[in-house]
mmCIF file of C-alpha atoms in Angstrom:
data_model
loop_
_atom_site.group_PDB
_atom_site.id
_atom_site.type_symbol
_atom_site.label_atom_id
_atom_site.label_comp_id
_atom_site.label_asym_id
_atom_site.label_seq_id
_atom_site.Cartn_x
_atom_site.Cartn_y
_atom_site.Cartn_z
ATOM 1 C CA MET A 1472 34.897 82.161 -50.588
ATOM 2 C CA SER A 1473 38.471 80.960 -50.585
ATOM 3 C CA ASP A 1474 40.031 77.543 -50.077
ATOM 4 C CA SER A 1475 40.656 78.592 -46.463
ATOM 5 C CA VAL A 1476 36.930 78.189 -45.765
ATOM 6 C CA LEU A 1477 36.980 74.611 -47.010
ATOM 7 C CA ASP A 1478 40.178 73.898 -45.058
ATOM 8 C CA PHE A 1479 38.606 75.353 -41.895
ATOM 9 C CA TYR A 1480 35.579 73.067 -41.954
ATOM 10 C CA GLU A 1481 37.443 70.036 -43.251
ATOM 11 C CA GLY A 1482 39.767 70.315 -40.257
ATOM 12 C CA LEU A 1483 37.008 71.035 -37.775
ATOM 13 C CA ALA A 1484 34.580 68.306 -38.858
ATOM 14 C CA GLU A 1485 35.764 65.651 -36.412
ATOM 15 C CA GLU A 1486 36.047 68.090 -33.506
ATOM 16 C CA TYR A 1487 33.079 70.395 -34.010
ATOM 17 C CA HIS A 1488 31.016 68.713 -31.289
ATOM 18 C CA LEU A 1489 33.763 69.550 -28.788
ATOM 19 C CA LEU A 1490 32.760 73.220 -28.965
ATOM 20 C CA PHE A 1491 29.599 72.350 -27.015
ATOM 21 C CA ALA A 1492 29.197 71.160 -23.450
ATOM 22 C CA ASP A 1493 26.627 68.685 -24.841
ATOM 23 C CA TRP A 1494 26.346 68.749 -28.627
ATOM 24 C CA GLU A 1495 23.363 66.379 -28.875
ATOM 25 C CA GLN A 1496 21.494 68.555 -26.388
ATOM 26 C CA SER A 1497 22.315 71.583 -28.545
ATOM 27 C CA VAL A 1498 20.991 69.767 -31.623
ATOM 28 C CA ASP A 1499 17.707 69.175 -29.817
ATOM 29 C CA ARG A 1500 17.477 72.751 -28.494
ATOM 30 C CA GLN A 1501 18.272 74.392 -31.827
ATOM 31 C CA GLY A 1502 15.830 72.096 -33.580
ATOM 32 C CA ALA A 1503 13.117 73.191 -31.152
ATOM 33 C CA VAL A 1504 13.927 76.886 -31.635
ATOM 34 C CA LEU A 1505 13.926 76.682 -35.437
ATOM 35 C CA ASP A 1506 10.813 74.498 -35.457
ATOM 36 C CA ALA A 1507 8.977 77.190 -33.478
ATOM 37 C CA LEU A 1508 10.148 79.867 -35.931
ATOM 38 C CA LEU A 1509 9.104 77.838 -38.978
ATOM 39 C CA ARG A 1510 5.703 77.054 -37.500
ATOM 40 C CA ARG A 1511 5.209 80.748 -36.721
ATOM 41 C CA SER A 1512 6.163 81.541 -40.308
ATOM 42 C CA GLY A 1513 3.721 79.055 -41.800
ATOM 43 C CA ALA A 1514 6.189 76.299 -42.663
ATOM 44 C CA PRO A 1515 5.465 73.438 -40.235
ATOM 45 C CA PRO A 1516 6.585 69.846 -40.790
ATOM 46 C CA PRO A 1517 6.693 67.871 -43.022
ATOM 47 C CA ARG A 1518 7.968 70.796 -45.119
ATOM 48 C CA ARG A 1519 11.029 70.198 -47.295
ATOM 49 C CA VAL A 1520 14.093 71.977 -45.866
ATOM 50 C CA LEU A 1521 17.451 72.585 -47.544
ATOM 51 C CA ASP A 1522 20.159 73.310 -44.978
ATOM 52 C CA CYS A 1523 22.859 74.585 -47.342
ATOM 53 C CA ALA A 1524 25.485 75.135 -44.617
ATOM 54 C CA CYS A 1525 24.771 72.032 -42.570
ATOM 55 C CA GLY A 1526 28.199 71.418 -41.041
ATOM 56 C CA ILE A 1527 27.959 68.224 -39.009
ATOM 57 C CA GLY A 1528 24.177 68.618 -38.727
ATOM 58 C CA THR A 1529 23.528 70.852 -35.722
ATOM 59 C CA GLN A 1530 20.341 72.347 -37.175
ATOM 60 C CA ALA A 1531 19.516 69.756 -39.853
ATOM 61 C CA LEU A 1532 19.323 66.837 -37.428
ATOM 62 C CA GLY A 1533 17.229 68.777 -34.924
ATOM 63 C CA LEU A 1534 14.661 69.654 -37.585
ATOM 64 C CA ALA A 1535 14.641 66.166 -39.101
ATOM 65 C CA ALA A 1536 13.903 64.737 -35.656
ATOM 66 C CA ARG A 1537 10.821 66.978 -35.607
ATOM 67 C CA GLY A 1538 9.397 65.654 -38.835
ATOM 68 C CA TYR A 1539 10.896 67.914 -41.498
ATOM 69 C CA ALA A 1540 12.197 66.401 -44.748
ATOM 70 C CA VAL A 1541 15.751 67.719 -44.607
ATOM 71 C CA HIS A 1542 18.358 67.760 -47.350
ATOM 72 C CA ALA A 1543 21.680 68.769 -45.773
ATOM 73 C CA THR A 1544 24.534 70.139 -47.882
ATOM 74 C CA ASP A 1545 27.864 71.758 -47.154
ATOM 75 C CA LEU A 1546 31.046 72.852 -48.883
ATOM 76 C CA SER A 1547 33.021 70.379 -46.746
ATOM 77 C CA PRO A 1548 32.842 66.675 -47.699
ATOM 78 C CA SER A 1549 34.158 65.749 -44.248
ATOM 79 C CA ALA A 1550 31.399 67.710 -42.511
ATOM 80 C CA VAL A 1551 28.740 66.095 -44.702
ATOM 81 C CA ALA A 1552 30.138 62.633 -43.970
ATOM 82 C CA ARG A 1553 30.055 63.410 -40.253
ATOM 83 C CA ALA A 1554 26.436 64.604 -40.525
ATOM 84 C CA GLU A 1555 25.540 61.296 -42.184
ATOM 85 C CA ARG A 1556 27.163 59.339 -39.353
ATOM 86 C CA GLU A 1557 25.426 61.415 -36.702
ATOM 87 C CA ALA A 1558 22.070 60.934 -38.424
ATOM 88 C CA ARG A 1559 22.523 57.163 -38.276
ATOM 89 C CA ALA A 1560 23.592 57.321 -34.631
ATOM 90 C CA MET A 1561 20.554 59.445 -33.737
ATOM 91 C CA HIS A 1562 18.203 57.296 -35.870
ATOM 92 C CA VAL A 1563 17.194 60.378 -37.863
ATOM 93 C CA SER A 1564 16.526 60.370 -41.607
ATOM 94 C CA ILE A 1565 18.165 63.042 -43.795
ATOM 95 C CA THR A 1566 19.546 63.193 -47.320
ATOM 96 C CA THR A 1567 22.904 64.822 -47.941
ATOM 97 C CA GLY A 1568 25.168 66.252 -50.614
ATOM 98 C CA VAL A 1569 28.323 68.303 -51.059
ATOM 99 C CA ALA A 1570 27.511 71.748 -52.476
ATOM 100 C CA ASP A 1571 28.734 75.332 -52.471
ATOM 101 C CA MET A 1572 25.978 77.734 -51.386
ATOM 102 C CA ARG A 1573 26.890 79.969 -54.338
ATOM 103 C CA MET A 1574 26.120 77.128 -56.761
ATOM 104 C CA LEU A 1575 22.973 75.547 -55.341
ATOM 105 C CA ASP A 1576 21.070 76.321 -58.528
ATOM 106 C CA TRP A 1577 23.010 73.641 -60.404
ATOM 107 C CA GLN A 1578 24.515 71.496 -57.627
ATOM 108 C CA VAL A 1579 21.255 70.779 -55.744
ATOM 109 C CA PRO A 1580 18.216 69.481 -57.660
ATOM 110 C CA GLY A 1581 14.630 70.295 -56.754
ATOM 111 C CA THR A 1582 13.003 73.028 -54.731
ATOM 112 C CA PHE A 1583 12.202 73.399 -51.036
ATOM 113 C CA HIS A 1584 9.762 75.116 -48.740
ATOM 114 C CA VAL A 1585 12.662 76.359 -46.591
ATOM 115 C CA VAL A 1586 16.297 77.135 -47.410
ATOM 116 C CA MET A 1587 18.456 77.671 -44.351
ATOM 117 C CA SER A 1588 22.020 78.879 -43.621
ATOM 118 C CA CYS A 1589 22.813 79.279 -39.933
ATOM 119 C CA ASP A 1590 25.811 79.793 -37.637
ATOM 120 C CA ASN A 1591 27.186 82.866 -39.448
ATOM 121 C CA ALA A 1592 28.004 80.812 -42.557
ATOM 122 C CA VAL A 1593 27.029 83.671 -44.891
ATOM 123 C CA ALA A 1594 29.838 85.760 -43.349
ATOM 124 C CA HIS A 1595 32.318 83.519 -45.183
ATOM 125 C CA LEU A 1596 31.118 85.221 -48.407
ATOM 126 C CA LEU A 1597 33.956 87.709 -48.412
ATOM 127 C CA GLU A 1598 33.198 89.494 -51.684
ATOM 128 C CA ASP A 1599 30.006 91.221 -52.803
ATOM 129 C CA SER A 1600 29.903 88.933 -55.838
ATOM 130 C CA ASP A 1601 29.997 85.862 -53.547
ATOM 131 C CA LEU A 1602 27.129 87.196 -51.451
ATOM 132 C CA GLU A 1603 25.084 88.022 -54.557
ATOM 133 C CA ASP A 1604 25.695 84.568 -56.063
ATOM 134 C CA ALA A 1605 24.711 82.823 -52.820
ATOM 135 C CA ALA A 1606 21.544 84.910 -52.403
ATOM 136 C CA ASN A 1607 20.480 84.145 -55.977
ATOM 137 C CA ALA A 1608 21.301 80.457 -55.600
ATOM 138 C CA MET A 1609 19.384 80.109 -52.318
ATOM 139 C CA ALA A 1610 16.389 81.948 -53.791
ATOM 140 C CA SER A 1611 16.448 79.632 -56.808
ATOM 141 C CA ARG A 1612 15.896 76.574 -54.601
ATOM 142 C CA LEU A 1613 12.742 77.988 -52.954
ATOM 143 C CA VAL A 1614 9.211 77.148 -54.068
ATOM 144 C CA PRO A 1615 6.911 80.152 -54.588
ATOM 145 C CA GLY A 1616 6.028 81.343 -51.095
ATOM 146 C CA GLY A 1617 9.051 79.528 -49.667
ATOM 147 C CA LEU A 1618 11.030 80.878 -46.735
ATOM 148 C CA LEU A 1619 14.731 81.672 -46.445
ATOM 149 C CA VAL A 1620 16.253 81.569 -42.951
ATOM 150 C CA ALA A 1621 19.784 82.752 -42.162
ATOM 151 C CA SER A 1622 21.657 83.725 -39.015
ATOM 152 C CA LEU A 1623 24.439 86.267 -38.617
ATOM 153 C CA ARG A 1624 26.669 87.371 -35.779
ATOM 154 C CA ASP A 1625 25.933 90.836 -34.415
ATOM 155 C CA HIS A 1626 28.850 92.383 -36.254
ATOM 156 C CA SER A 1627 27.971 95.951 -35.266
ATOM 157 C CA ALA A 1628 28.387 95.086 -31.598
ATOM 158 C CA LEU A 1629 31.587 93.165 -32.318
ATOM 159 C CA LEU A 1630 33.071 96.069 -34.254
ATOM 160 C CA GLU A 1631 32.520 98.384 -31.291
ATOM 161 C CA LYS A 1632 34.448 96.074 -28.961
ATOM 162 C CA ARG A 1633 36.918 94.576 -31.455
ATOM 163 C CA PRO A 1634 37.631 91.559 -29.212
ATOM 164 C CA ARG A 1635 41.081 89.998 -29.507
ATOM 165 C CA PHE A 1636 40.465 87.055 -27.204
ATOM 166 C CA THR A 1637 37.405 85.180 -25.981
ATOM 167 C CA ALA A 1638 37.432 84.120 -22.349
ATOM 168 C CA GLU A 1639 38.266 80.481 -21.906
ATOM 169 C CA ARG A 1640 35.581 77.882 -21.297
ATOM 170 C CA VAL A 1641 36.493 74.882 -19.186
ATOM 171 C CA LEU A 1642 34.282 71.848 -19.701
ATOM 172 C CA ASP A 1643 34.472 68.767 -17.514
ATOM 173 C CA THR A 1644 32.966 65.803 -19.360
ATOM 174 C CA PRO A 1645 32.940 62.008 -18.951
ATOM 175 C CA LEU A 1646 35.604 61.905 -21.682
ATOM 176 C CA GLY A 1647 37.871 64.333 -19.863
ATOM 177 C CA ARG A 1648 38.436 68.063 -19.443
ATOM 178 C CA ARG A 1649 38.348 70.483 -22.380
ATOM 179 C CA VAL A 1650 39.453 74.110 -22.582
ATOM 180 C CA LEU A 1651 38.126 76.276 -25.423
ATOM 181 C CA PHE A 1652 39.136 79.773 -26.432
ATOM 182 C CA GLN A 1653 39.472 81.946 -29.530
ATOM 183 C CA VAL A 1654 41.974 84.544 -30.711
ATOM 184 C CA TRP A 1655 40.597 87.197 -33.095
ATOM 185 C CA ASP A 1656 42.667 89.226 -35.587
ATOM 186 C CA TRP A 1657 41.050 92.237 -37.256
ATOM 187 C CA ALA A 1658 41.910 93.452 -40.760
ATOM 188 C CA VAL A 1659 43.197 97.013 -40.963
ATOM 189 C CA ASP A 1660 40.234 98.063 -43.126
ATOM 190 C CA GLU A 1661 37.814 96.414 -40.658
ATOM 191 C CA ARG A 1662 36.141 94.500 -43.488
ATOM 192 C CA GLN A 1663 37.265 91.060 -42.311
ATOM 193 C CA TYR A 1664 38.363 89.247 -39.180
ATOM 194 C CA THR A 1665 40.157 85.969 -38.545
ATOM 195 C CA VAL A 1666 39.095 83.631 -35.764
ATOM 196 C CA ARG A 1667 41.560 81.081 -34.429
ATOM 197 C CA GLN A 1668 39.686 78.426 -32.465
ATOM 198 C CA PHE A 1669 41.825 76.527 -29.958
ATOM 199 C CA ILE A 1670 40.702 73.228 -28.451
ATOM 200 C CA LEU A 1671 42.685 71.734 -25.573
ATOM 201 C CA ARG A 1672 41.769 68.191 -24.545
ATOM 202 C CA GLN A 1673 42.991 66.193 -21.580
ATOM 203 C CA GLU A 1674 43.237 62.468 -22.250
ATOM 204 C CA SER A 1675 44.831 60.084 -19.765
ATOM 205 C CA GLY A 1676 46.548 63.005 -18.079
ATOM 206 C CA ILE A 1677 48.049 64.323 -21.322
ATOM 207 C CA TRP A 1678 46.941 67.570 -22.964
ATOM 208 C CA HIS A 1679 46.412 67.738 -26.735
ATOM 209 C CA THR A 1680 45.949 71.035 -28.577
ATOM 210 C CA THR A 1681 44.407 71.733 -31.984
ATOM 211 C CA GLU A 1682 43.794 75.047 -33.766
ATOM 212 C CA HIS A 1683 41.341 75.867 -36.559
ATOM 213 C CA THR A 1684 41.430 79.180 -38.434
ATOM 214 C CA GLY A 1685 38.407 80.753 -40.127
ATOM 215 C CA VAL A 1686 38.112 84.058 -42.020
ATOM 216 C CA TYR A 1687 34.884 86.048 -41.885
ATOM 217 C CA ARG A 1688 33.480 89.178 -43.427
ATOM 218 C CA LEU A 1689 32.084 91.878 -41.151
ATOM 219 C CA LEU A 1690 28.784 91.424 -42.924
ATOM 220 C CA GLN A 1691 26.201 93.941 -41.747
ATOM 221 C CA PRO A 1692 22.458 93.155 -41.564
ATOM 222 C CA VAL A 1693 21.620 95.758 -44.185
ATOM 223 C CA GLU A 1694 24.111 94.196 -46.631
ATOM 224 C CA LEU A 1695 22.561 90.750 -46.242
ATOM 225 C CA GLU A 1696 19.053 92.137 -46.446
ATOM 226 C CA GLN A 1697 19.881 94.066 -49.630
ATOM 227 C CA ALA A 1698 21.406 90.973 -51.238
ATOM 228 C CA LEU A 1699 18.285 88.918 -50.490
ATOM 229 C CA THR A 1700 16.016 91.651 -51.821
ATOM 230 C CA LYS A 1701 18.111 91.957 -54.979
ATOM 231 C CA ALA A 1702 17.705 88.187 -55.426
ATOM 232 C CA GLY A 1703 13.945 88.715 -55.568
ATOM 233 C CA LEU A 1704 13.007 87.795 -52.001
ATOM 234 C CA VAL A 1705 10.467 89.923 -50.153
ATOM 235 C CA ASP A 1706 9.268 90.698 -46.618
ATOM 236 C CA PRO A 1707 12.674 90.503 -44.884
ATOM 237 C CA ARG A 1708 12.350 90.356 -41.109
ATOM 238 C CA TRP A 1709 14.992 90.202 -38.401
ATOM 239 C CA TYR A 1710 14.529 88.319 -35.116
ATOM 240 C CA THR A 1711 16.705 88.938 -32.074
ATOM 241 C CA PRO A 1712 18.061 86.100 -29.915
ATOM 242 C CA GLU A 1713 15.691 87.294 -27.186
ATOM 243 C CA GLU A 1714 12.732 86.718 -29.516
ATOM 244 C CA THR A 1715 13.700 83.260 -30.741
ATOM 245 C CA GLY A 1716 16.129 81.717 -28.254
ATOM 246 C CA PHE A 1717 18.637 81.175 -31.083
ATOM 247 C CA ASN A 1718 22.192 82.248 -30.296
ATOM 248 C CA GLN A 1719 22.430 84.741 -33.206
ATOM 249 C CA PRO A 1720 20.096 87.221 -34.922
ATOM 250 C CA LEU A 1721 17.999 85.508 -37.596
ATOM 251 C CA ILE A 1722 16.558 86.889 -40.813
ATOM 252 C CA THR A 1723 13.673 85.454 -42.804
ATOM 253 C CA ALA A 1724 12.562 86.432 -46.314
ATOM 254 C CA ARG A 1725 10.070 84.936 -48.768
ATOM 255 C CA LYS A 1726 10.003 84.076 -52.427
ATOM 256 C CA PRO A 1727 6.959 85.706 -54.059
#
């Protein structure tokens, strides 16, 4: 996990909500989807949840609003600060901290009923050693019987299509018009890809453009599953977006 990952989320922290037509609505919807999954898996509120890739709080705030005791951490101090502000604005209670998901075993005290990493965050673990460290660290923060939840892009489908450009989205909002699109660059060995997220905003008739660049590993489900199993977790199970309503495939696994 290189400095480019930190730079990506530090730069995106103040604009992340612009990627959604209605970010607060997305917080509520994702909270409902994950709440249903956790209840189905035997981890209803007020279970303790560690969201170790919280970003600005998209999943953490939705779960906290539903009665979970959420500790939200992220590699990016700016993202964590934004999550704190959003929690106050939404009148939701969470605790926060800055932590690297590979180092949770010594950067985050205590244990949790659920450890969560959503929105393809694990795909930033570019090396096998990074993935192994993160799996071990996440497992270390689980109570016996605790549940790990992670989401991952469908990289097999993406590799077949090798997209270079995502179709633009035009959003008309009370604050003005936004245009969103991405440019994708694929590594020659097809082990990594770079996503350049462009955000165009119209304010008082003037267009402003920002670009944020993130590097991802073409992490396959079997690789993630093997890393979790090697970390001592059992009963891995994948859920499709059709099953859960979440926008990416989800995996759960338990600590014995």
